[in-house]
Coordinates of C-alpha atoms and ligand atoms in Angstrom, one line a residue:
X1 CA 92.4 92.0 120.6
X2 CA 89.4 93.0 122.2
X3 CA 86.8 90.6 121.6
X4 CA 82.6 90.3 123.4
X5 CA 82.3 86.3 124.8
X6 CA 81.0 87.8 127.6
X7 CA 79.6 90.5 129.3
X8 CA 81.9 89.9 132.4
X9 CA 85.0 90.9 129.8
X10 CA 83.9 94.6 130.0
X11 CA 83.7 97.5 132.5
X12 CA 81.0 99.4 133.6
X13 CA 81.6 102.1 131.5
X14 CA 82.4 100.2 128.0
X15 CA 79.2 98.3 128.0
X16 CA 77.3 101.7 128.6
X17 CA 79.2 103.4 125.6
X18 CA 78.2 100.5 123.5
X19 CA 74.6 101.2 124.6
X20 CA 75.0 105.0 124.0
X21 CA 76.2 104.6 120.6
X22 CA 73.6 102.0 119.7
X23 CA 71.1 104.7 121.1
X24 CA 73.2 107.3 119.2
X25 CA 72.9 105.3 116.1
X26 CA 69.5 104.0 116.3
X27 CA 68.4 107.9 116.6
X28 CA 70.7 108.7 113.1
X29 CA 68.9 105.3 111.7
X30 CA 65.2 106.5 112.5
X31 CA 66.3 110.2 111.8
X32 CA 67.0 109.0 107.7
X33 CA 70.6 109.8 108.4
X34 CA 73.2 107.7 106.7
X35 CA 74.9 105.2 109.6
X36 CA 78.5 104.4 107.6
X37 CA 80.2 103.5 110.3
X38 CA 81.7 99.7 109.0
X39 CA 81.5 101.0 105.3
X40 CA 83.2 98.0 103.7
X41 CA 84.3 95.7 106.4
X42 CA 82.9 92.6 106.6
X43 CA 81.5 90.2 109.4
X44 CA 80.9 86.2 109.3
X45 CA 78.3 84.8 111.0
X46 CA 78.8 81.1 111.9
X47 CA 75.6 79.6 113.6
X48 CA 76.1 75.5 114.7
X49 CA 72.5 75.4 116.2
X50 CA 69.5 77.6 114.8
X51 CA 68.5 81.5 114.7
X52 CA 66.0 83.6 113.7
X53 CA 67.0 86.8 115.5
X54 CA 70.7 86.4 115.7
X55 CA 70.7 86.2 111.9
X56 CA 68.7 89.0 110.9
X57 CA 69.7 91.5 113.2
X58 CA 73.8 90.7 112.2
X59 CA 73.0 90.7 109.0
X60 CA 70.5 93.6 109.1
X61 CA 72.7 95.9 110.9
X62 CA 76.2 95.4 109.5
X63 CA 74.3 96.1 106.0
X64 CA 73.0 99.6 107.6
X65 CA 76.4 100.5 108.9
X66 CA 77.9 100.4 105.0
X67 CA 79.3 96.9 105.5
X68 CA 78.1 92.9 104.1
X69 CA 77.5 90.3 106.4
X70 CA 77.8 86.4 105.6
X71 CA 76.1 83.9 107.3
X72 CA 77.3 80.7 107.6
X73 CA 75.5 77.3 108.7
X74 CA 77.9 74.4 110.7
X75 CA 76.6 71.9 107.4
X76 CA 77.5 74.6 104.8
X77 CA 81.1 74.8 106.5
X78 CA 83.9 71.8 106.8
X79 CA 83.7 73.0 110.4
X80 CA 80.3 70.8 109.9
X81 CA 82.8 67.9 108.8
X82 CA 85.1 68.0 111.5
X83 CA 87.4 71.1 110.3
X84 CA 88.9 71.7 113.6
X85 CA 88.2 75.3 115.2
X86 CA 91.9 76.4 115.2
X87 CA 92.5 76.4 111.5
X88 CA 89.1 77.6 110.6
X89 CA 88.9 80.6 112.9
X90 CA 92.3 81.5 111.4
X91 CA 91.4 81.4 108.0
X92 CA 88.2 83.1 108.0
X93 CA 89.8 85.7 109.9
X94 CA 92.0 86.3 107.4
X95 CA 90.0 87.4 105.0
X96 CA 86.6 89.2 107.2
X97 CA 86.8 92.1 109.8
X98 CA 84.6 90.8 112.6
X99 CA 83.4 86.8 113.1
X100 CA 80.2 86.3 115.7
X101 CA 79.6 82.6 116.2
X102 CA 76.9 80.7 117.9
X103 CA 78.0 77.6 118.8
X104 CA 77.0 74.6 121.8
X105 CA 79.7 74.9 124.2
X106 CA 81.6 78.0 125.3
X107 CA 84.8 76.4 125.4
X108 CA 85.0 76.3 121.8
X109 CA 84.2 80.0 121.1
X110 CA 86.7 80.8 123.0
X111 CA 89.0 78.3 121.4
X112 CA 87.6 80.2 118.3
X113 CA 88.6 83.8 119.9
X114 CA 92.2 82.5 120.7
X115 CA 92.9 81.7 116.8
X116 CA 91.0 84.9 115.4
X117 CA 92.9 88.2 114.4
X118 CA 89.8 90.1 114.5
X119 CA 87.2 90.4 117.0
X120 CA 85.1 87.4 117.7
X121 CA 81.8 88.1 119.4
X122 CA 79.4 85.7 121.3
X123 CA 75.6 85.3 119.5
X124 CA 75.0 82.4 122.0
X125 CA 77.0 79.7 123.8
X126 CA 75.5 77.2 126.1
X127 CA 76.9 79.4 129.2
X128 CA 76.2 83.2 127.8
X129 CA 73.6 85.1 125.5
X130 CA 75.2 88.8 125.8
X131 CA 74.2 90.3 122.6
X132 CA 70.3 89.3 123.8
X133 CA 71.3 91.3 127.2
X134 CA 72.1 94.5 126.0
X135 CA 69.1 94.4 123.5
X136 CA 67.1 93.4 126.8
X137 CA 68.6 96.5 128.6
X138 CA 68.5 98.9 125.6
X139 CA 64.6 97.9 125.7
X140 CA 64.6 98.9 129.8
X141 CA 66.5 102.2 129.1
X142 CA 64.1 103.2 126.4
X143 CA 61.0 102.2 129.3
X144 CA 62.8 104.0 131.8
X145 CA 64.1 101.2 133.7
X146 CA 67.8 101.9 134.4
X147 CA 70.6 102.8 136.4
X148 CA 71.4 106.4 136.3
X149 CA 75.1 107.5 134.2
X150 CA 76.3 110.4 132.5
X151 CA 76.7 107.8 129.1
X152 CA 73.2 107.2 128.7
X153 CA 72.1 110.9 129.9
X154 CA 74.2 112.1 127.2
X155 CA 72.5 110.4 124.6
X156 CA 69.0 112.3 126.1
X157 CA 67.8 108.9 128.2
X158 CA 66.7 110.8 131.1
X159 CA 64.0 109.3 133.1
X160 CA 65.2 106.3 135.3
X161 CA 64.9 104.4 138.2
X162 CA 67.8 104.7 141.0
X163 CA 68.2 101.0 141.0
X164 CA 66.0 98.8 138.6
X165 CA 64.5 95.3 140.0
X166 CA 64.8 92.7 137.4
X167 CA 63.2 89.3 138.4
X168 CA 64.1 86.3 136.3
X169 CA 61.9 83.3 137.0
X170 CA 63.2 80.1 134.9
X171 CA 66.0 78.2 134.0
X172 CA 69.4 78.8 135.5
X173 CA 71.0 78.4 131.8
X174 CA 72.3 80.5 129.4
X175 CA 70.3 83.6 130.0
X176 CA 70.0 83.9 134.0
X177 CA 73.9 83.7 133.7
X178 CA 73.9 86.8 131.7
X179 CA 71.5 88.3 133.5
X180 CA 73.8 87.9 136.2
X181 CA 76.9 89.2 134.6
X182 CA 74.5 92.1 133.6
X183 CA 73.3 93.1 136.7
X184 CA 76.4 93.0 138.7
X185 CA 78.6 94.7 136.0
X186 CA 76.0 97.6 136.2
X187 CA 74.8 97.6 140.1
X188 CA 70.9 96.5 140.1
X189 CA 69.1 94.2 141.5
X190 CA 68.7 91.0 139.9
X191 CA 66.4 88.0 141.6
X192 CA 66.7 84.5 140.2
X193 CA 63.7 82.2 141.0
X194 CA 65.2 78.9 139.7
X195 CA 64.3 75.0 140.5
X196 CA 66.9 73.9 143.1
X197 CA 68.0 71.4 140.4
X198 CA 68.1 74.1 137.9
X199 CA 70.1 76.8 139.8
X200 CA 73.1 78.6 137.6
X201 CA 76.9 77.0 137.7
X202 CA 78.6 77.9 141.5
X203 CA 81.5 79.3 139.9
X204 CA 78.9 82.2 137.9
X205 CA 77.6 83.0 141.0
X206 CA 80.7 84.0 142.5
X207 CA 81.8 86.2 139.7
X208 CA 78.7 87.9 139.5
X209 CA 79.0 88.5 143.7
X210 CA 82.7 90.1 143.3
X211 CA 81.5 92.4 140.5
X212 CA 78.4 93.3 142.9
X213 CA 80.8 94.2 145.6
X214 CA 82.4 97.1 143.4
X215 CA 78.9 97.9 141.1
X216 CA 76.3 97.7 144.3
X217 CA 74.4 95.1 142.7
X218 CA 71.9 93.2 145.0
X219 CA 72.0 89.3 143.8
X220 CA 69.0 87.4 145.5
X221 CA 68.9 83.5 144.1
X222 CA 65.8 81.8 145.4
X223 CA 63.7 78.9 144.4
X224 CA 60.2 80.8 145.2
X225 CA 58.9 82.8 142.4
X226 CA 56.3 85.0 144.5
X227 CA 59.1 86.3 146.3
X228 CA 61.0 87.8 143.5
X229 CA 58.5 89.0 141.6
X230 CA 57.4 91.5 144.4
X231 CA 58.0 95.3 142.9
X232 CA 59.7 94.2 140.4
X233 CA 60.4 96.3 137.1
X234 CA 61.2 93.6 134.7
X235 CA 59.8 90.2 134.8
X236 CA 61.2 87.7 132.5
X237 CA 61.7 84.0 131.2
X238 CA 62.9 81.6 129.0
X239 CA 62.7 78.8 127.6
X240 CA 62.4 75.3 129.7
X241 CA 64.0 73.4 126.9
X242 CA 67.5 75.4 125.3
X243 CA 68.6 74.3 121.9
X244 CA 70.3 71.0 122.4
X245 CA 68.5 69.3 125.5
X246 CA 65.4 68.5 123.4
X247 CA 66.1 65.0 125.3
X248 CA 65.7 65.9 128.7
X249 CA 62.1 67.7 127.4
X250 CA 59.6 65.8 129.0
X251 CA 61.4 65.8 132.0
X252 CA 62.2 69.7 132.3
X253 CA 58.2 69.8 131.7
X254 CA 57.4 68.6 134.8
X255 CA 60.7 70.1 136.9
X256 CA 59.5 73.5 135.3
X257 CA 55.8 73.3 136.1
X258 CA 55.3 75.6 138.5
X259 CA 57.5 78.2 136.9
X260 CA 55.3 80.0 134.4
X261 CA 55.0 83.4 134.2
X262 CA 51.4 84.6 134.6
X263 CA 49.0 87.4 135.2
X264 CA 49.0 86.2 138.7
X265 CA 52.7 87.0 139.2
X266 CA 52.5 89.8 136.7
X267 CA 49.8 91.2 139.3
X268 CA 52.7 91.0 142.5
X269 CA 55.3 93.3 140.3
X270 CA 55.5 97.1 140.3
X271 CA 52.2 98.8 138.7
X272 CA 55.0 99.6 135.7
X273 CA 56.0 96.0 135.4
X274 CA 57.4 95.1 132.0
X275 CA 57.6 91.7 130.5
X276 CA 60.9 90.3 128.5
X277 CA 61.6 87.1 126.7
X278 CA 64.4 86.4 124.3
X279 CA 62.4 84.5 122.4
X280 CA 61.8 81.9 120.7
X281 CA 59.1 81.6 123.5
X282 CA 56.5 78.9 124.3
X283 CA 53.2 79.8 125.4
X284 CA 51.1 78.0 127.9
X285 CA 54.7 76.8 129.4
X286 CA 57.5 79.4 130.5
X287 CA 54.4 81.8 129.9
X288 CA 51.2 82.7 129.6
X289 CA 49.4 83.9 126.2
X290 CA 47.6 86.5 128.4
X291 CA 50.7 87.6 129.6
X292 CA 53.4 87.9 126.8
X293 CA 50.6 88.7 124.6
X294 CA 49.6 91.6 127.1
X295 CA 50.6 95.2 127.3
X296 CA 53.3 95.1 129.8
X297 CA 55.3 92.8 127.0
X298 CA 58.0 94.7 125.1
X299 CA 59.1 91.4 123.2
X300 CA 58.9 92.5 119.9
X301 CA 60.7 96.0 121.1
X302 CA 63.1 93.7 122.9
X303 CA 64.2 91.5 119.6
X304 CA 64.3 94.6 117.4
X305 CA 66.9 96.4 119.7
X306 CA 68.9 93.5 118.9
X307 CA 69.6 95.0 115.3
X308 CA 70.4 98.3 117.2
X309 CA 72.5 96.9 120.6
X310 CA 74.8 94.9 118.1
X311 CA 75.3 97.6 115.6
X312 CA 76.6 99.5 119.0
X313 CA 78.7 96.6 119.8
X314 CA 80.4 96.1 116.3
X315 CA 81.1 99.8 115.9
X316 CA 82.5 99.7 119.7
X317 CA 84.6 97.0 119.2
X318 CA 86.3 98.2 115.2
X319 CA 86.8 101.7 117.0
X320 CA 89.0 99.3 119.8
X321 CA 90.7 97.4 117.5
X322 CA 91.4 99.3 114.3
X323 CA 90.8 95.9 112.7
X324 CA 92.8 96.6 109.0
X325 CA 92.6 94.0 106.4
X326 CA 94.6 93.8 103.0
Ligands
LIG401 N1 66.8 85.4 121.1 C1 67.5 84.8 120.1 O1 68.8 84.7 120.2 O2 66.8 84.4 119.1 P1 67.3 83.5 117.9 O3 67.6 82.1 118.5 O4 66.1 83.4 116.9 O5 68.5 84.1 117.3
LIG402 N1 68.3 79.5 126.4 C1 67.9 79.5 125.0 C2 68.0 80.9 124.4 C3 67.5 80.9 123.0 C4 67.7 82.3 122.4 C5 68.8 78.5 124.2 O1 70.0 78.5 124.5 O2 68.3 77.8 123.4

């Protein structure tokens, strides 16, 4: 059973035919033609901490691809009363095609994935955000901004940039991991200018510098944001404060201060600079109004190719598994 917890659990080559069928799709979708590709299967969505993104775009795009989506919050679910994982994932299984689940810790998605017999895929743990990274490089493709390949020539994205610079200025959390994972699955260049206290997990680090050896990638981790913001082709944030260390907030205020994204840094990247953010965003803090606000900012481009990644991802993953419910 092929499941998505992680970009890491994918070649090269797979995650770029996901992203040249959500191109493929998304051009059918804009074109009025009819997308069935799911007609009738169904997909559960299981969020224990909030969405407003995650929701819409699974539910959104598994209705476009001929298929019904049902989203489930932890407190409408027994999981909410101490259900353990093991006999809920199997008995939701049992009866839908396809489960995503956002959930606080990692561990227990993939507990989650272990008792599933259809795919499970990852709409945010505490250690990965993938679905938000192939929206993030669908957006760069469609700006120009990516590594060369047949796949994504094929699907008529032409124009590109022998190898992209993406600087990532922030926290080291769930997001610079993927990034990461991203970068050295596909062979650019990914800078991380993170607080020394706020660096990613050593053990991520040294998967994404074994993928690098055999994609190319360049890996630069720093904790000086001028640096990595020189020539760079993507600049992007997040959040100081991820969903469930609202404690440590005033704190990560101060740690973070002097890791905003503004025009000044804006001004040291490529003249073609865009801006990213997963969103929910903060202004004044991670960023600047002037800045994600500006015209370099593909946000809202960035959260609709979400609804467009995924339905690549979900159509990508049936075609793997066959997934056949009575
Ligand atoms: N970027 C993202 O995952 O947004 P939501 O938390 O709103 O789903
Ligand atoms: N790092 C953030 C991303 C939100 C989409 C969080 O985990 O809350």
């Amino acid at each position: 059973m092929r499941h998505f917890l992680t970009i890491n659990d994918f070649t090269k080559h797979e995650i770029l035919e996901m992203l040249a069928l959500a191109i493929k799709i998304k051009t059918e979708h804009k074109n009025g033609v009819e997308t069935p590709y799911l007609k009738g299967k169904t997909l559960a969505m299981i969020f224990e901490k909030s969405s407003t993104r995650t929701r819409v775009s699974f539910q959104v795009g598994i209705y476009q691809l001929g298929g019904f989506g049902i989203s489930l919050s932890n407190n409408e679910l027994q999981l909410g009363r101490g259900e353990i994982v093991r006999d809920s994932s199997a008995v939701i299984s049992s009866m839908v095609d396809m489960i995503m689940v956002r959930t606080h810790m990692h561990e227990r998605l993939e507990e989650f994935a272990r008792f599933s017999s259809v795919p499970v895929i990852n709409g945010l743990s505490d250690v990965f955000h993938p679905m938000q990274l192939l929206a993030d490089y669908l957006t760069m493709i469609e700006c120009g901004i990516f590594v060369p390949d047949p796949l994504l020539h094929n699907v008529g994205m032409k124009e590109n940039i022998a190898k992209p610079i993406v600087a990532y200025i922030g926290d080291g959390n769930n997001m610079a991991n993927s990034w990461l994972m991203l970068a050295s699955k596909l062979g650019f260049e990914i800078r991380l200018a993170c607080p020394n206290k706020y660096m990613p997990h050593k053990d991520i680090i040294k998967i994404a510098n074994e993928n690098a050896k055999i994609s190319g990638a360049t890996i630069v981790i720093t904790d000086d944001i001028f640096s990595v913001a020189k020539g760079a082709h993507v600049i992007t944030t997040d959040t100081w404060v991820s969903m469930g260390q609202e404690d440590e907030k005033e704190k990560r205020m101060w740690d973070f201060k002097d890791y905003k994204v503004d025009s000044n840094i804006m001004s040291l990247a490529h003249k073609d600079v865009i801006f990213l953010h997963c969103l929910p965003a903060y202004r004044g803090l991670e960023v600047s109004e002037e800045v994600i606000d500006g015209e370099q900012s593909k946000i809202i481009e960035e959260a609709h190719n979400r609804l467009h990644a995924q339905k690549g991802v979900m159509v990508w993953l049936n075609e793997q598994n066959q997934t056949k419910k009575s």
